mmCIF file with all atom_site columns, C-alpha atoms in Angstrom:
data_model
loop_
_atom_site.group_PDB
_atom_site.id
_atom_site.type_symbol
_atom_site.label_atom_id
_atom_site.label_alt_id
_atom_site.label_comp_id
_atom_site.label_asym_id
_atom_site.label_entity_id
_atom_site.label_seq_id
_atom_site.pdbx_PDB_ins_code
_atom_site.Cartn_x
_atom_site.Cartn_y
_atom_site.Cartn_z
_atom_site.occupancy
_atom_site.B_iso_or_equiv
_atom_site.pdbx_formal_charge
_atom_site.auth_seq_id
_atom_site.auth_comp_id
_atom_site.auth_asym_id
_atom_site.auth_atom_id
_atom_site.pdbx_PDB_model_num
ATOM 1   C CA . MET A 1 1   ? 105.562 157.884 63.892 1.00 51.00 ? 178 MET A CA 1
ATOM 2   C CA . ASN A 1 2   ? 107.969 157.415 67.197 1.00 59.00 ? 179 ASN A CA 1
ATOM 3   C CA . THR A 1 3   ? 108.896 154.022 67.964 1.00 60.00 ? 180 THR A CA 1
ATOM 4   C CA . PRO A 1 4   ? 108.963 153.109 71.933 1.00 61.00 ? 181 PRO A CA 1
ATOM 5   C CA . PRO A 1 5   ? 112.305 152.436 73.148 1.00 65.00 ? 182 PRO A CA 1
ATOM 6   C CA . LEU A 1 6   ? 113.321 149.042 73.403 1.00 61.00 ? 183 LEU A CA 1
ATOM 7   C CA . ARG A 1 7   ? 113.429 146.985 76.720 1.00 74.00 ? 184 ARG A CA 1
ATOM 8   C CA . LYS A 1 8   ? 116.386 146.192 78.480 1.00 75.00 ? 185 LYS A CA 1
ATOM 9   C CA . ASP A 1 9   ? 116.107 142.475 77.342 1.00 79.00 ? 186 ASP A CA 1
ATOM 10  C CA . ALA A 1 10  ? 115.398 143.681 73.990 1.00 75.00 ? 187 ALA A CA 1
ATOM 11  C CA . VAL A 1 11  ? 118.692 145.716 73.622 1.00 82.00 ? 188 VAL A CA 1
ATOM 12  C CA . GLN A 1 12  ? 120.879 143.183 75.360 1.00 91.00 ? 189 GLN A CA 1
ATOM 13  C CA . ASN A 1 13  ? 119.219 140.574 72.455 1.00 90.00 ? 190 ASN A CA 1
ATOM 14  C CA . ARG A 1 14  ? 120.180 143.188 69.707 1.00 92.00 ? 191 ARG A CA 1
ATOM 15  C CA . HIS A 1 15  ? 123.622 143.633 71.045 1.00 94.00 ? 192 HIS A CA 1
ATOM 16  C CA . ARG A 1 16  ? 124.225 139.828 71.260 1.00 95.00 ? 193 ARG A CA 1
ATOM 17  C CA . ILE A 1 17  ? 122.851 139.350 67.583 1.00 96.00 ? 194 ILE A CA 1
ATOM 18  C CA . ILE A 1 18  ? 125.106 141.953 66.072 1.00 96.00 ? 195 ILE A CA 1
ATOM 19  C CA . GLU A 1 19  ? 127.931 140.555 68.104 1.00 97.00 ? 196 GLU A CA 1
ATOM 20  C CA . ILE A 1 20  ? 127.829 137.093 66.796 1.00 97.00 ? 197 ILE A CA 1
ATOM 21  C CA . ALA A 1 21  ? 127.039 138.366 63.213 1.00 97.00 ? 198 ALA A CA 1
ATOM 22  C CA . ARG A 1 22  ? 130.036 140.270 63.175 1.00 97.00 ? 199 ARG A CA 1
ATOM 23  C CA . ARG A 1 23  ? 131.904 137.467 64.249 1.00 97.00 ? 200 ARG A CA 1
ATOM 24  C CA . TYR A 1 24  ? 130.598 135.489 61.347 1.00 97.00 ? 201 TYR A CA 1
ATOM 25  C CA . VAL A 1 25  ? 131.391 138.159 58.859 1.00 96.00 ? 202 VAL A CA 1
ATOM 26  C CA . ASP A 1 26  ? 135.105 138.678 60.258 1.00 94.00 ? 203 ASP A CA 1
ATOM 27  C CA . ASP A 1 27  ? 135.392 134.807 59.682 1.00 93.00 ? 204 ASP A CA 1
ATOM 28  C CA . GLY A 1 28  ? 134.052 134.684 56.545 1.00 92.00 ? 205 GLY A CA 1
ATOM 29  C CA . ARG A 1 29  ? 130.986 132.632 57.369 1.00 95.00 ? 206 ARG A CA 1
ATOM 30  C CA . PRO A 1 30  ? 127.574 132.978 55.413 1.00 94.00 ? 207 PRO A CA 1
ATOM 31  C CA . LEU A 1 31  ? 124.966 135.266 57.271 1.00 95.00 ? 208 LEU A CA 1
ATOM 32  C CA . GLN A 1 32  ? 122.037 133.183 57.855 1.00 96.00 ? 209 GLN A CA 1
ATOM 33  C CA . LEU A 1 33  ? 119.948 134.591 60.331 1.00 96.00 ? 210 LEU A CA 1
ATOM 34  C CA . ASN A 1 34  ? 118.775 131.113 61.872 1.00 96.00 ? 211 ASN A CA 1
ATOM 35  C CA . ASP A 1 35  ? 122.783 130.331 62.414 1.00 96.00 ? 212 ASP A CA 1
ATOM 36  C CA . VAL A 1 36  ? 122.954 133.375 64.134 1.00 96.00 ? 213 VAL A CA 1
ATOM 37  C CA . ALA A 1 37  ? 119.898 132.780 66.392 1.00 96.00 ? 214 ALA A CA 1
ATOM 38  C CA . ARG A 1 38  ? 121.457 129.359 67.274 1.00 96.00 ? 215 ARG A CA 1
ATOM 39  C CA . THR A 1 39  ? 124.776 130.486 68.061 1.00 96.00 ? 216 THR A CA 1
ATOM 40  C CA . ALA A 1 40  ? 123.502 133.624 70.102 1.00 94.00 ? 217 ALA A CA 1
ATOM 41  C CA . SER A 1 41  ? 121.124 131.279 72.197 1.00 94.00 ? 218 SER A CA 1
ATOM 42  C CA . ILE A 1 42  ? 118.270 133.377 70.974 1.00 94.00 ? 219 ILE A CA 1
ATOM 43  C CA . GLY A 1 43  ? 115.098 132.598 69.539 1.00 93.00 ? 220 GLY A CA 1
ATOM 44  C CA . VAL A 1 44  ? 114.809 132.742 65.612 1.00 94.00 ? 221 VAL A CA 1
ATOM 45  C CA . ALA A 1 45  ? 111.609 134.967 65.843 1.00 94.00 ? 222 ALA A CA 1
ATOM 46  C CA . THR A 1 46  ? 113.472 137.527 68.146 1.00 93.00 ? 223 THR A CA 1
ATOM 47  C CA . VAL A 1 47  ? 116.432 137.719 65.474 1.00 94.00 ? 224 VAL A CA 1
ATOM 48  C CA . TYR A 1 48  ? 113.678 138.193 62.680 1.00 94.00 ? 225 TYR A CA 1
ATOM 49  C CA . ARG A 1 49  ? 111.978 140.947 64.752 1.00 92.00 ? 226 ARG A CA 1
ATOM 50  C CA . HIS A 1 50  ? 115.375 142.865 64.908 1.00 92.00 ? 227 HIS A CA 1
ATOM 51  C CA . PHE A 1 51  ? 116.609 141.948 61.420 1.00 95.00 ? 228 PHE A CA 1
ATOM 52  C CA . PRO A 1 52  ? 114.112 140.788 58.904 1.00 95.00 ? 229 PRO A CA 1
ATOM 53  C CA . THR A 1 53  ? 116.678 140.059 56.460 1.00 96.00 ? 230 THR A CA 1
ATOM 54  C CA . PRO A 1 54  ? 120.489 139.080 56.499 1.00 97.00 ? 231 PRO A CA 1
ATOM 55  C CA . GLU A 1 55  ? 121.148 142.075 54.583 1.00 97.00 ? 232 GLU A CA 1
ATOM 56  C CA . ALA A 1 56  ? 119.734 144.308 57.138 1.00 97.00 ? 233 ALA A CA 1
ATOM 57  C CA . LEU A 1 57  ? 121.895 142.434 59.706 1.00 98.00 ? 234 LEU A CA 1
ATOM 58  C CA . LEU A 1 58  ? 124.808 142.952 57.548 1.00 98.00 ? 235 LEU A CA 1
ATOM 59  C CA . GLU A 1 59  ? 124.276 146.770 56.924 1.00 98.00 ? 236 GLU A CA 1
ATOM 60  C CA . THR A 1 60  ? 123.831 147.290 60.510 1.00 97.00 ? 237 THR A CA 1
ATOM 61  C CA . ILE A 1 61  ? 127.289 145.600 61.042 1.00 97.00 ? 238 ILE A CA 1
ATOM 62  C CA . ALA A 1 62  ? 128.957 147.750 58.114 1.00 98.00 ? 239 ALA A CA 1
ATOM 63  C CA . LEU A 1 63  ? 127.221 151.032 58.824 1.00 97.00 ? 240 LEU A CA 1
ATOM 64  C CA . PRO A 1 64  ? 129.732 152.149 61.714 1.00 97.00 ? 241 PRO A CA 1
ATOM 65  C CA . ALA A 1 65  ? 132.545 151.854 59.172 1.00 97.00 ? 242 ALA A CA 1
ATOM 66  C CA . ILE A 1 66  ? 130.417 153.679 56.486 1.00 97.00 ? 243 ILE A CA 1
ATOM 67  C CA . GLU A 1 67  ? 129.613 156.375 58.527 1.00 97.00 ? 244 GLU A CA 1
ATOM 68  C CA . LYS A 1 68  ? 133.276 156.661 59.540 1.00 96.00 ? 245 LYS A CA 1
ATOM 69  C CA . LEU A 1 69  ? 133.958 156.900 55.748 1.00 97.00 ? 246 LEU A CA 1
ATOM 70  C CA . LEU A 1 70  ? 131.304 159.485 55.275 1.00 97.00 ? 247 LEU A CA 1
ATOM 71  C CA . ARG A 1 71  ? 133.282 161.623 58.305 1.00 96.00 ? 248 ARG A CA 1
ATOM 72  C CA . ARG A 1 72  ? 136.331 161.164 56.585 1.00 96.00 ? 249 ARG A CA 1
ATOM 73  C CA . ALA A 1 73  ? 134.556 162.533 53.192 1.00 97.00 ? 250 ALA A CA 1
ATOM 74  C CA . GLU A 1 74  ? 133.555 165.477 55.047 1.00 96.00 ? 251 GLU A CA 1
ATOM 75  C CA . HIS A 1 75  ? 136.757 166.065 56.536 1.00 96.00 ? 252 HIS A CA 1
ATOM 76  C CA . ALA A 1 76  ? 138.287 165.927 53.376 1.00 97.00 ? 253 ALA A CA 1
ATOM 77  C CA . LEU A 1 77  ? 135.914 168.221 51.817 1.00 97.00 ? 254 LEU A CA 1
ATOM 78  C CA . ALA A 1 78  ? 137.100 170.933 54.237 1.00 97.00 ? 255 ALA A CA 1
ATOM 79  C CA . GLU A 1 79  ? 140.928 170.417 53.139 1.00 96.00 ? 256 GLU A CA 1
ATOM 80  C CA . ASP A 1 80  ? 142.157 173.033 50.993 1.00 96.00 ? 257 ASP A CA 1
ATOM 81  C CA . ASP A 1 81  ? 144.410 171.400 48.589 1.00 97.00 ? 258 ASP A CA 1
ATOM 82  C CA . PRO A 1 82  ? 142.230 169.329 46.135 1.00 97.00 ? 259 PRO A CA 1
ATOM 83  C CA . TRP A 1 83  ? 144.859 166.609 45.702 1.00 96.00 ? 260 TRP A CA 1
ATOM 84  C CA . THR A 1 84  ? 145.556 166.013 49.271 1.00 96.00 ? 261 THR A CA 1
ATOM 85  C CA . ALA A 1 85  ? 141.904 165.664 49.933 1.00 97.00 ? 262 ALA A CA 1
ATOM 86  C CA . LEU A 1 86  ? 141.056 163.260 47.135 1.00 97.00 ? 263 LEU A CA 1
ATOM 87  C CA . ARG A 1 87  ? 143.856 161.110 47.696 1.00 96.00 ? 264 ARG A CA 1
ATOM 88  C CA . ASP A 1 88  ? 143.139 161.085 51.715 1.00 96.00 ? 265 ASP A CA 1
ATOM 89  C CA . PHE A 1 89  ? 139.654 160.284 50.902 1.00 97.00 ? 266 PHE A CA 1
ATOM 90  C CA . LEU A 1 90  ? 140.572 157.541 48.704 1.00 97.00 ? 267 LEU A CA 1
ATOM 91  C CA . ALA A 1 91  ? 143.260 156.000 51.169 1.00 97.00 ? 268 ALA A CA 1
ATOM 92  C CA . ALA A 1 92  ? 140.106 155.913 53.819 1.00 96.00 ? 269 ALA A CA 1
ATOM 93  C CA . ALA A 1 93  ? 138.120 154.218 51.511 1.00 96.00 ? 270 ALA A CA 1
ATOM 94  C CA . ILE A 1 94  ? 140.671 151.644 50.559 1.00 96.00 ? 271 ILE A CA 1
ATOM 95  C CA . GLU A 1 95  ? 141.455 151.099 54.433 1.00 95.00 ? 272 GLU A CA 1
ATOM 96  C CA . VAL A 1 96  ? 137.773 150.518 55.429 1.00 95.00 ? 273 VAL A CA 1
ATOM 97  C CA . LEU A 1 97  ? 137.303 148.368 52.290 1.00 94.00 ? 274 LEU A CA 1
ATOM 98  C CA . LEU A 1 98  ? 140.251 146.012 53.513 1.00 93.00 ? 275 LEU A CA 1
ATOM 99  C CA . THR A 1 99  ? 139.755 146.126 57.407 1.00 93.00 ? 276 THR A CA 1
ATOM 100 C CA . ASP A 1 100 ? 135.826 145.551 57.537 1.00 95.00 ? 277 ASP A CA 1
ATOM 101 C CA . PRO A 1 101 ? 134.588 142.551 55.480 1.00 94.00 ? 278 PRO A CA 1
ATOM 102 C CA . ALA A 1 102 ? 131.109 144.012 55.903 1.00 97.00 ? 279 ALA A CA 1
ATOM 103 C CA . VAL A 1 103 ? 131.534 146.732 54.031 1.00 96.00 ? 280 VAL A CA 1
ATOM 104 C CA . SER A 1 104 ? 132.390 145.396 50.365 1.00 93.00 ? 281 SER A CA 1
ATOM 105 C CA . PRO A 1 105 ? 129.329 143.677 49.920 1.00 95.00 ? 282 PRO A CA 1
ATOM 106 C CA . VAL A 1 106 ? 127.013 146.512 51.491 1.00 97.00 ? 283 VAL A CA 1
ATOM 107 C CA . PHE A 1 107 ? 128.640 148.696 48.520 1.00 95.00 ? 284 PHE A CA 1
ATOM 108 C CA . ALA A 1 108 ? 128.334 146.219 46.095 1.00 93.00 ? 285 ALA A CA 1
ATOM 109 C CA . ALA A 1 109 ? 124.500 145.357 46.902 1.00 95.00 ? 286 ALA A CA 1
ATOM 110 C CA . ALA A 1 110 ? 122.326 146.969 43.964 1.00 93.00 ? 287 ALA A CA 1
ATOM 111 C CA . THR A 1 111 ? 119.760 147.740 47.098 1.00 96.00 ? 288 THR A CA 1
ATOM 112 C CA . ASP A 1 112 ? 119.673 148.532 50.281 1.00 97.00 ? 289 ASP A CA 1
ATOM 113 C CA . ALA A 1 113 ? 117.674 147.234 53.213 1.00 97.00 ? 290 ALA A CA 1
ATOM 114 C CA . LEU A 1 114 ? 117.987 150.202 55.350 1.00 97.00 ? 291 LEU A CA 1
ATOM 115 C CA . GLU A 1 115 ? 117.466 153.765 54.758 1.00 97.00 ? 292 GLU A CA 1
ATOM 116 C CA . ASP A 1 116 ? 120.273 154.945 56.780 1.00 96.00 ? 293 ASP A CA 1
ATOM 117 C CA . THR A 1 117 ? 122.658 152.680 54.514 1.00 97.00 ? 294 THR A CA 1
ATOM 118 C CA . SER A 1 118 ? 120.996 154.390 51.220 1.00 97.00 ? 295 SER A CA 1
ATOM 119 C CA . ASP A 1 119 ? 121.586 157.606 52.869 1.00 97.00 ? 296 ASP A CA 1
ATOM 120 C CA . CYS A 1 120 ? 125.341 157.379 53.892 1.00 97.00 ? 297 CYS A CA 1
ATOM 121 C CA . LYS A 1 121 ? 125.895 155.831 50.566 1.00 97.00 ? 298 LYS A CA 1
ATOM 122 C CA . ARG A 1 122 ? 124.098 158.882 48.584 1.00 97.00 ? 299 ARG A CA 1
ATOM 123 C CA . ARG A 1 123 ? 126.233 161.149 50.719 1.00 97.00 ? 300 ARG A CA 1
ATOM 124 C CA . LEU A 1 124 ? 129.483 159.230 50.009 1.00 96.00 ? 301 LEU A CA 1
ATOM 125 C CA . ALA A 1 125 ? 128.732 159.318 46.149 1.00 95.00 ? 302 ALA A CA 1
ATOM 126 C CA . THR A 1 126 ? 128.215 163.050 46.326 1.00 97.00 ? 303 THR A CA 1
ATOM 127 C CA . ALA A 1 127 ? 131.198 164.027 48.397 1.00 97.00 ? 304 ALA A CA 1
ATOM 128 C CA . PHE A 1 128 ? 133.324 161.602 46.114 1.00 97.00 ? 305 PHE A CA 1
ATOM 129 C CA . ALA A 1 129 ? 132.084 163.292 43.018 1.00 96.00 ? 306 ALA A CA 1
ATOM 130 C CA . GLU A 1 130 ? 132.699 166.984 44.409 1.00 97.00 ? 307 GLU A CA 1
ATOM 131 C CA . LEU A 1 131 ? 136.306 165.834 45.420 1.00 97.00 ? 308 LEU A CA 1
ATOM 132 C CA . LEU A 1 132 ? 136.906 164.388 42.014 1.00 97.00 ? 309 LEU A CA 1
ATOM 133 C CA . ALA A 1 133 ? 135.553 167.756 40.346 1.00 97.00 ? 310 ALA A CA 1
ATOM 134 C CA . ARG A 1 134 ? 137.866 169.875 42.555 1.00 97.00 ? 311 ARG A CA 1
ATOM 135 C CA . ALA A 1 135 ? 140.842 168.065 41.615 1.00 97.00 ? 312 ALA A CA 1
ATOM 136 C CA . HIS A 1 136 ? 139.605 168.271 37.997 1.00 96.00 ? 313 HIS A CA 1
ATOM 137 C CA . ALA A 1 137 ? 139.158 171.848 38.478 1.00 97.00 ? 314 ALA A CA 1
ATOM 138 C CA . ALA A 1 138 ? 142.758 172.315 39.995 1.00 96.00 ? 315 ALA A CA 1
ATOM 139 C CA . GLY A 1 139 ? 143.976 170.406 37.062 1.00 96.00 ? 316 GLY A CA 1
ATOM 140 C CA . VAL A 1 140 ? 145.808 168.180 39.390 1.00 95.00 ? 317 VAL A CA 1
ATOM 141 C CA . ILE A 1 141 ? 144.434 164.736 38.205 1.00 94.00 ? 318 ILE A CA 1
ATOM 142 C CA . ASP A 1 142 ? 143.921 163.551 34.494 1.00 90.00 ? 319 ASP A CA 1
ATOM 143 C CA . SER A 1 143 ? 140.724 165.277 33.241 1.00 89.00 ? 320 SER A CA 1
ATOM 144 C CA . GLY A 1 144 ? 139.609 162.205 31.826 1.00 91.00 ? 321 GLY A CA 1
ATOM 145 C CA . VAL A 1 145 ? 139.305 160.182 34.867 1.00 92.00 ? 322 VAL A CA 1
ATOM 146 C CA . THR A 1 146 ? 135.679 159.837 35.767 1.00 94.00 ? 323 THR A CA 1
ATOM 147 C CA . GLU A 1 147 ? 134.022 158.471 38.929 1.00 93.00 ? 324 GLU A CA 1
ATOM 148 C CA . SER A 1 148 ? 132.777 155.630 36.725 1.00 93.00 ? 325 SER A CA 1
ATOM 149 C CA . ASP A 1 149 ? 136.524 155.001 35.899 1.00 94.00 ? 326 ASP A CA 1
ATOM 150 C CA . MET A 1 150 ? 137.481 155.231 39.882 1.00 93.00 ? 327 MET A CA 1
ATOM 151 C CA . VAL A 1 151 ? 134.985 152.807 41.282 1.00 91.00 ? 328 VAL A CA 1
ATOM 152 C CA . PRO A 1 152 ? 136.242 149.922 39.310 1.00 92.00 ? 329 PRO A CA 1
ATOM 153 C CA . LEU A 1 153 ? 139.609 150.770 39.988 1.00 94.00 ? 330 LEU A CA 1
ATOM 154 C CA . MET A 1 154 ? 139.047 151.015 43.756 1.00 93.00 ? 331 MET A CA 1
ATOM 155 C CA . CYS A 1 155 ? 137.443 147.685 43.824 1.00 92.00 ? 332 CYS A CA 1
ATOM 156 C CA . GLY A 1 156 ? 140.501 146.328 41.702 1.00 93.00 ? 333 GLY A CA 1
ATOM 157 C CA . ILE A 1 157 ? 143.072 147.667 44.434 1.00 95.00 ? 334 ILE A CA 1
ATOM 158 C CA . ALA A 1 158 ? 140.669 145.948 47.060 1.00 93.00 ? 335 ALA A CA 1
ATOM 159 C CA . TYR A 1 159 ? 140.606 142.713 45.223 1.00 93.00 ? 336 TYR A CA 1
ATOM 160 C CA . ALA A 1 160 ? 144.344 142.889 44.707 1.00 93.00 ? 337 ALA A CA 1
ATOM 161 C CA . ALA A 1 161 ? 144.896 143.262 48.287 1.00 93.00 ? 338 ALA A CA 1
ATOM 162 C CA . ASN A 1 162 ? 142.261 140.879 49.425 1.00 89.00 ? 339 ASN A CA 1
ATOM 163 C CA . ILE A 1 163 ? 143.769 137.818 47.399 1.00 90.00 ? 340 ILE A CA 1
ATOM 164 C CA . GLN A 1 164 ? 146.693 137.951 49.639 1.00 82.00 ? 341 GLN A CA 1
ATOM 165 C CA . SER A 1 165 ? 145.043 135.627 52.155 1.00 75.00 ? 342 SER A CA 1
ATOM 166 C CA . THR A 1 166 ? 148.096 134.898 54.128 1.00 85.00 ? 343 THR A CA 1
ATOM 167 C CA . LEU A 1 167 ? 147.998 138.714 55.165 1.00 84.00 ? 344 LEU A CA 1
ATOM 168 C CA . ASP A 1 168 ? 145.996 140.079 58.201 1.00 88.00 ? 345 ASP A CA 1
ATOM 169 C CA . PRO A 1 169 ? 143.393 142.953 57.697 1.00 86.00 ? 346 PRO A CA 1
ATOM 170 C CA . THR A 1 170 ? 145.977 145.290 58.619 1.00 88.00 ? 347 THR A CA 1
ATOM 171 C CA . GLU A 1 171 ? 148.628 143.985 56.229 1.00 92.00 ? 348 GLU A CA 1
ATOM 172 C CA . ARG A 1 172 ? 146.191 143.824 53.345 1.00 91.00 ? 349 ARG A CA 1
ATOM 173 C CA . ALA A 1 173 ? 145.233 147.455 53.908 1.00 92.00 ? 350 ALA A CA 1
ATOM 174 C CA . THR A 1 174 ? 148.815 148.547 53.910 1.00 93.00 ? 351 THR A CA 1
ATOM 175 C CA . LEU A 1 175 ? 149.174 146.699 50.716 1.00 94.00 ? 352 LEU A CA 1
ATOM 176 C CA . GLY A 1 176 ? 146.190 148.147 49.476 1.00 95.00 ? 353 GLY A CA 1
ATOM 177 C CA . LEU A 1 177 ? 147.435 151.755 50.151 1.00 94.00 ? 354 LEU A CA 1
ATOM 178 C CA . ARG A 1 178 ? 150.554 150.774 48.192 1.00 94.00 ? 355 ARG A CA 1
ATOM 179 C CA . TYR A 1 179 ? 148.580 149.774 45.012 1.00 95.00 ? 356 TYR A CA 1
ATOM 180 C CA . LEU A 1 180 ? 146.426 152.957 45.593 1.00 95.00 ? 357 LEU A CA 1
ATOM 181 C CA . ASP A 1 181 ? 149.434 155.042 45.840 1.00 94.00 ? 358 ASP A CA 1
ATOM 182 C CA . LEU A 1 182 ? 150.912 153.457 42.513 1.00 93.00 ? 359 LEU A CA 1
ATOM 183 C CA . LEU A 1 183 ? 147.505 154.360 40.854 1.00 93.00 ? 360 LEU A CA 1
ATOM 184 C CA . LEU A 1 184 ? 147.331 157.855 42.072 1.00 93.00 ? 361 LEU A CA 1
ATOM 185 C CA . THR A 1 185 ? 151.086 158.440 40.921 1.00 91.00 ? 362 THR A CA 1
ATOM 186 C CA . GLY A 1 186 ? 149.967 157.662 37.399 1.00 89.00 ? 363 GLY A CA 1
ATOM 187 C CA . LEU A 1 187 ? 146.822 159.764 37.633 1.00 88.00 ? 364 LEU A CA 1
ATOM 188 C CA . HIS A 1 188 ? 148.079 162.766 39.445 1.00 89.00 ? 365 HIS A CA 1
ATOM 189 C CA . ARG A 1 189 ? 149.083 166.036 37.391 1.00 85.00 ? 366 ARG A CA 1
ATOM 190 C CA . PRO A 1 190 ? 151.318 167.900 39.250 1.00 78.00 ? 367 PRO A CA 1
#
């Protein structure tokens, strides 16, 4: 079943809702649909029609960054050198986690509100598993390191960089990449 295209005013309302919600997330404010409606000067029912839950709105905001990371993963899979591929993908993941505050809570959520989010997360997990398997097969990373090890380590790096509240997102990303480099130096098997 195809859904009809949105009317021009509906498209404008959707963009306005996303714009306001993006500001809320970037400012660290709770994403409450009623508050977004009030700030956007749009009726609450209109906001709920576009985004039935705050999670759906948050995922909509995070999806461009997640899709960008997925493209980076696909690019890494095309890389011939397994170590460079894994390192570059993990660096891209740290950068996204530290520059877009919408991404971490979407990755941390037990369930997804949008099918597109679930699909992207599934494809990212598959790409990461393949990148790690290629690195193991090439003998360039400690064979005992698993996906289950790497996820909390990446979260730890993001957390450690994020507690530097005086830094802007770009500076936190730079710090996170430094922490990642230290971690990978310990895991690398030349």
